[in-house]
Amino acid sequence: MSRRRHWTLRALLALSLTAAGPLAYGAMTAQAQEPAPTAEVENAPALDELAITTEQVAFGLSRPTALTGPDDGTGRLLIAQKAGTVRAYHPDTGLETQPILDISTLVNAGGNERGLLGIATADDFAETQQVYLSYTAQPDGAVTLARHDLDDGTTEVLISQEHPDYSNHNGGEIAFGTEGYLYWSIGDGGGAGDPNNNSQRLDTLLGKILRIDVSTNCGPVPYCVPWDNPYLHDPKAQPEIWVSGLRNAWRFSIDPVTSSVWVADVGQGRWEEINRLEPWSGSANLGWSCKEGLEIFNADRCLPGVHYHDPIFTYETSVDGCAVIGGHVYRGEEYADIAEGVYVATDYCSSIAWALRADGAGGHEDARIGTFPTQVTAFGTTADGEQYVVNDLPGQLHRVGFEVAVPRS
């Protein structure tokens, strides 16, 4: 599916990733949101009538962290591994023995949350053979976005954000939106309670989702900032920022039909949360560390006049898991009659399969629809929308499906 590309401002931007100065809190009010689209399948089963199914299709992965299905006609998946390699899987031939790329010499994989964290391919991948990678770099763990050419093996760094104090909360998801821009999540820099208040500051990329145009460049900068990014003209803010107030959005995804961005943000220890952002939600503030879930976490971080975007779903960390793992809205063909428009997610520790769907009245319904394999770290889709998950220390790849578990009268 080709994606529409918006015109990009081609002004040469002085993009300093460590710019200092007073904080532009006044610009942090999100645009008003429209009601969420309704479920799109007529006579679809009730959400709690669905059950998730999984089938193991490959094993022998080494701490897989992310996967994507390039739209290049091959039907394969590309699977990132923590140490810095990417392996290919094809449904007909299985998991390739040798990696298709290896940037392990560039990757700082020390600590549980560092390493090669994200992978994405643009619509022109079949022609360019370029993949986009998110990783923590040698030697100091700077959170890095790079473009790698599979033909010549070169790696070009696009953005490097210092992450000096702690090894955790690196975020790392990257995904292309339906308009062709690249979105990238970065954690708050680590440590309990966001000690430097990075998530609420606009002079740092930490604790944000960024949005850039990698199809072109602006002068010496190897990308452009889209003309409608909310902080493009704010001299006190980093122009790449799309939304703020995140703790560690390890996983987010973009619905190819509605263009909505589904953000799973890992909590401090009380609430895990899932947020839905619409294409017009640029400048939304998800609240951390003023809020965790729907509760006030640190009242000293809550500012008058600032609107905080509430999650559409939360669950208690100590009751139902330890870290939310966000998935995708189902847009494939095989299960479209029962699961079209259903978003699924899980938790790294509990493996509960959560399902969410727009309820037609501006809200969302949710249900538990089974369990996933243990220690799922990431979801991904093929080019035609079928879903897969990888799990951590087992090192496996599983195909995801749906069935109607409750007989319908």
Short mmCIF file of N, CA and C in Angstrom, two decimals, residues 247-310:
data_model
loop_
_atom_site.label_atom_id
_atom_site.label_comp_id
_atom_site.label_asym_id
_atom_site.label_seq_id
_atom_site.Cartn_x
_atom_site.Cartn_y
_atom_site.Cartn_z
N ARG A 247 7.03 7.85 29.42
CA ARG A 247 8.02 7.27 30.32
C ARG A 247 8.95 6.34 29.54
N ASN A 248 8.39 5.28 28.99
CA ASN A 248 9.19 4.37 28.15
C ASN A 248 8.27 3.65 27.19
N ALA A 249 7.94 4.33 26.10
CA ALA A 249 7.05 3.74 25.09
C ALA A 249 7.86 2.74 24.27
N TRP A 250 8.11 1.60 24.89
CA TRP A 250 8.90 0.54 24.23
C TRP A 250 8.26 0.12 22.92
N ARG A 251 6.93 0.12 22.88
CA ARG A 251 6.26 -0.28 21.65
C ARG A 251 5.07 0.62 21.33
N PHE A 252 5.01 1.08 20.07
CA PHE A 252 3.82 1.73 19.54
C PHE A 252 3.62 1.23 18.13
N SER A 253 2.46 1.48 17.56
CA SER A 253 2.19 1.08 16.17
C SER A 253 1.23 2.07 15.55
N ILE A 254 1.16 2.05 14.23
CA ILE A 254 0.31 2.99 13.49
C ILE A 254 -0.68 2.20 12.65
N ASP A 255 -1.95 2.48 12.84
CA ASP A 255 -3.02 1.80 12.12
C ASP A 255 -3.01 2.27 10.66
N PRO A 256 -2.81 1.37 9.70
CA PRO A 256 -2.73 1.80 8.30
C PRO A 256 -4.04 2.30 7.72
N VAL A 257 -5.16 2.05 8.41
CA VAL A 257 -6.47 2.48 7.91
C VAL A 257 -6.86 3.83 8.49
N THR A 258 -6.77 4.00 9.80
CA THR A 258 -7.20 5.25 10.44
C THR A 258 -6.06 6.23 10.68
N SER A 259 -4.82 5.77 10.51
CA SER A 259 -3.60 6.55 10.79
C SER A 259 -3.41 6.85 12.27
N SER A 260 -4.21 6.26 13.14
CA SER A 260 -4.05 6.49 14.58
C SER A 260 -2.80 5.78 15.09
N VAL A 261 -2.18 6.40 16.10
CA VAL A 261 -0.95 5.87 16.70
C VAL A 261 -1.30 5.29 18.07
N TRP A 262 -1.04 4.00 18.25
CA TRP A 262 -1.35 3.30 19.48
C TRP A 262 -0.07 3.15 20.28
N VAL A 263 -0.03 3.78 21.45
CA VAL A 263 1.20 3.89 22.24
C VAL A 263 1.04 3.14 23.55
N ALA A 264 1.87 2.12 23.74
CA ALA A 264 1.90 1.39 25.01
C ALA A 264 3.08 1.91 25.82
N ASP A 265 2.77 2.55 26.96
CA ASP A 265 3.81 3.18 27.78
C ASP A 265 3.97 2.40 29.08
N VAL A 266 5.18 1.93 29.31
CA VAL A 266 5.46 1.12 30.50
C VAL A 266 5.43 2.00 31.74
N GLY A 267 4.77 1.53 32.80
CA GLY A 267 4.57 2.33 33.99
C GLY A 267 5.72 2.23 34.99
N GLN A 268 5.66 3.10 35.99
CA GLN A 268 6.67 3.14 37.04
C GLN A 268 6.57 1.91 37.94
N GLY A 269 5.37 1.38 38.13
CA GLY A 269 5.22 0.25 39.02
C GLY A 269 3.80 0.06 39.50
N ARG A 270 2.94 1.03 39.13
CA ARG A 270 1.53 0.92 39.54
C ARG A 270 0.59 0.72 38.37
N TRP A 271 0.77 1.48 37.27
CA TRP A 271 -0.15 1.41 36.14
C TRP A 271 0.59 1.26 34.82
N GLU A 272 0.15 0.30 34.02
CA GLU A 272 0.55 0.20 32.61
C GLU A 272 -0.55 0.86 31.79
N GLU A 273 -0.19 1.47 30.67
CA GLU A 273 -1.20 2.23 29.92
C GLU A 273 -1.04 2.09 28.42
N ILE A 274 -2.20 2.21 27.74
CA ILE A 274 -2.24 2.25 26.28
C ILE A 274 -2.96 3.52 25.87
N ASN A 275 -2.34 4.28 24.99
CA ASN A 275 -2.88 5.55 24.50
C ASN A 275 -3.20 5.43 23.02
N ARG A 276 -4.22 6.12 22.60
CA ARG A 276 -4.53 6.24 21.18
C ARG A 276 -4.42 7.70 20.78
N LEU A 277 -3.58 7.98 19.80
CA LEU A 277 -3.38 9.33 19.30
C LEU A 277 -3.82 9.38 17.85
N GLU A 278 -4.58 10.41 17.51
CA GLU A 278 -5.03 10.58 16.14
C GLU A 278 -4.02 11.41 15.34
N PRO A 279 -4.14 11.45 14.02
CA PRO A 279 -3.17 12.20 13.21
C PRO A 279 -3.07 13.67 13.61
N TRP A 280 -4.15 14.21 14.17
CA TRP A 280 -4.17 15.63 14.58
C TRP A 280 -3.69 15.82 16.02
N SER A 281 -3.12 14.78 16.65
CA SER A 281 -2.75 14.83 18.06
C SER A 281 -1.35 15.37 18.31
N GLY A 282 -0.67 15.88 17.30
CA GLY A 282 0.63 16.47 17.52
C GLY A 282 0.56 17.54 18.60
N SER A 283 1.51 17.53 19.52
CA SER A 283 1.62 18.36 20.71
C SER A 283 0.92 17.76 21.92
N ALA A 284 0.31 16.56 21.78
CA ALA A 284 -0.29 15.92 22.93
C ALA A 284 0.77 15.64 24.00
N ASN A 285 0.36 15.75 25.25
CA ASN A 285 1.22 15.49 26.39
C ASN A 285 0.61 14.33 27.16
N LEU A 286 1.31 13.18 27.20
CA LEU A 286 0.76 11.97 27.81
C LEU A 286 0.87 11.96 29.33
N GLY A 287 1.51 12.98 29.90
CA GLY A 287 1.37 13.20 31.33
C GLY A 287 2.51 12.82 32.23
N TRP A 288 3.34 11.86 31.86
CA TRP A 288 4.43 11.46 32.73
C TRP A 288 5.42 12.62 32.88
N SER A 289 5.91 12.93 34.08
CA SER A 289 5.75 12.23 35.34
C SER A 289 4.80 12.96 36.30
N CYS A 290 3.94 13.83 35.74
CA CYS A 290 2.83 14.35 36.54
C CYS A 290 1.88 13.19 36.85
N LYS A 291 1.58 12.38 35.82
CA LYS A 291 0.61 11.31 35.96
C LYS A 291 1.23 9.97 35.59
N GLU A 292 0.71 8.93 36.17
CA GLU A 292 0.96 7.56 35.75
C GLU A 292 -0.39 6.91 35.54
N GLY A 293 -0.69 6.51 34.31
CA GLY A 293 -2.05 6.08 34.02
C GLY A 293 -3.00 7.25 34.18
N LEU A 294 -4.06 7.04 34.95
CA LEU A 294 -5.05 8.09 35.20
C LEU A 294 -4.84 8.77 36.54
N GLU A 295 -3.81 8.36 37.29
CA GLU A 295 -3.57 8.90 38.62
C GLU A 295 -2.46 9.94 38.62
N ILE A 296 -2.48 10.81 39.60
CA ILE A 296 -1.38 11.74 39.81
C ILE A 296 -0.21 10.97 40.39
N PHE A 297 0.94 11.08 39.76
CA PHE A 297 2.15 10.43 40.25
C PHE A 297 3.01 11.40 41.06
N ASN A 298 3.21 12.60 40.52
CA ASN A 298 4.02 13.60 41.19
C ASN A 298 3.36 14.96 40.97
N ALA A 299 2.63 15.42 41.97
CA ALA A 299 1.88 16.66 41.82
C ALA A 299 2.77 17.86 41.53
N ASP A 300 4.02 17.80 41.95
CA ASP A 300 4.94 18.91 41.69
C ASP A 300 5.25 19.05 40.20
N ARG A 301 5.03 18.01 39.44
CA ARG A 301 5.28 18.04 37.99
C ARG A 301 4.04 18.46 37.19
N CYS A 302 2.92 18.62 37.85
CA CYS A 302 1.67 18.99 37.18
C CYS A 302 1.57 20.51 37.12
N LEU A 303 1.37 21.03 35.92
CA LEU A 303 1.39 22.48 35.72
C LEU A 303 -0.01 23.00 35.38
N PRO A 304 -0.37 24.16 35.90
CA PRO A 304 -1.69 24.73 35.59
C PRO A 304 -1.82 25.07 34.11
N GLY A 305 -2.99 24.80 33.57
CA GLY A 305 -3.25 25.15 32.18
C GLY A 305 -2.76 24.15 31.16
N VAL A 306 -2.13 23.07 31.61
CA VAL A 306 -1.63 22.05 30.68
C VAL A 306 -2.62 20.90 30.61
N HIS A 307 -3.03 20.54 29.40
CA HIS A 307 -3.94 19.41 29.20
C HIS A 307 -3.11 18.15 29.05
N TYR A 308 -3.42 17.12 29.84
CA TYR A 308 -2.74 15.85 29.75
C TYR A 308 -3.65 14.83 29.07
N HIS A 309 -3.11 14.21 28.05
CA HIS A 309 -3.88 13.23 27.27
C HIS A 309 -4.02 11.94 28.07
N ASP A 310 -5.26 11.51 28.32
CA ASP A 310 -5.49 10.31 29.12
C ASP A 310 -5.41 9.05 28.26
#
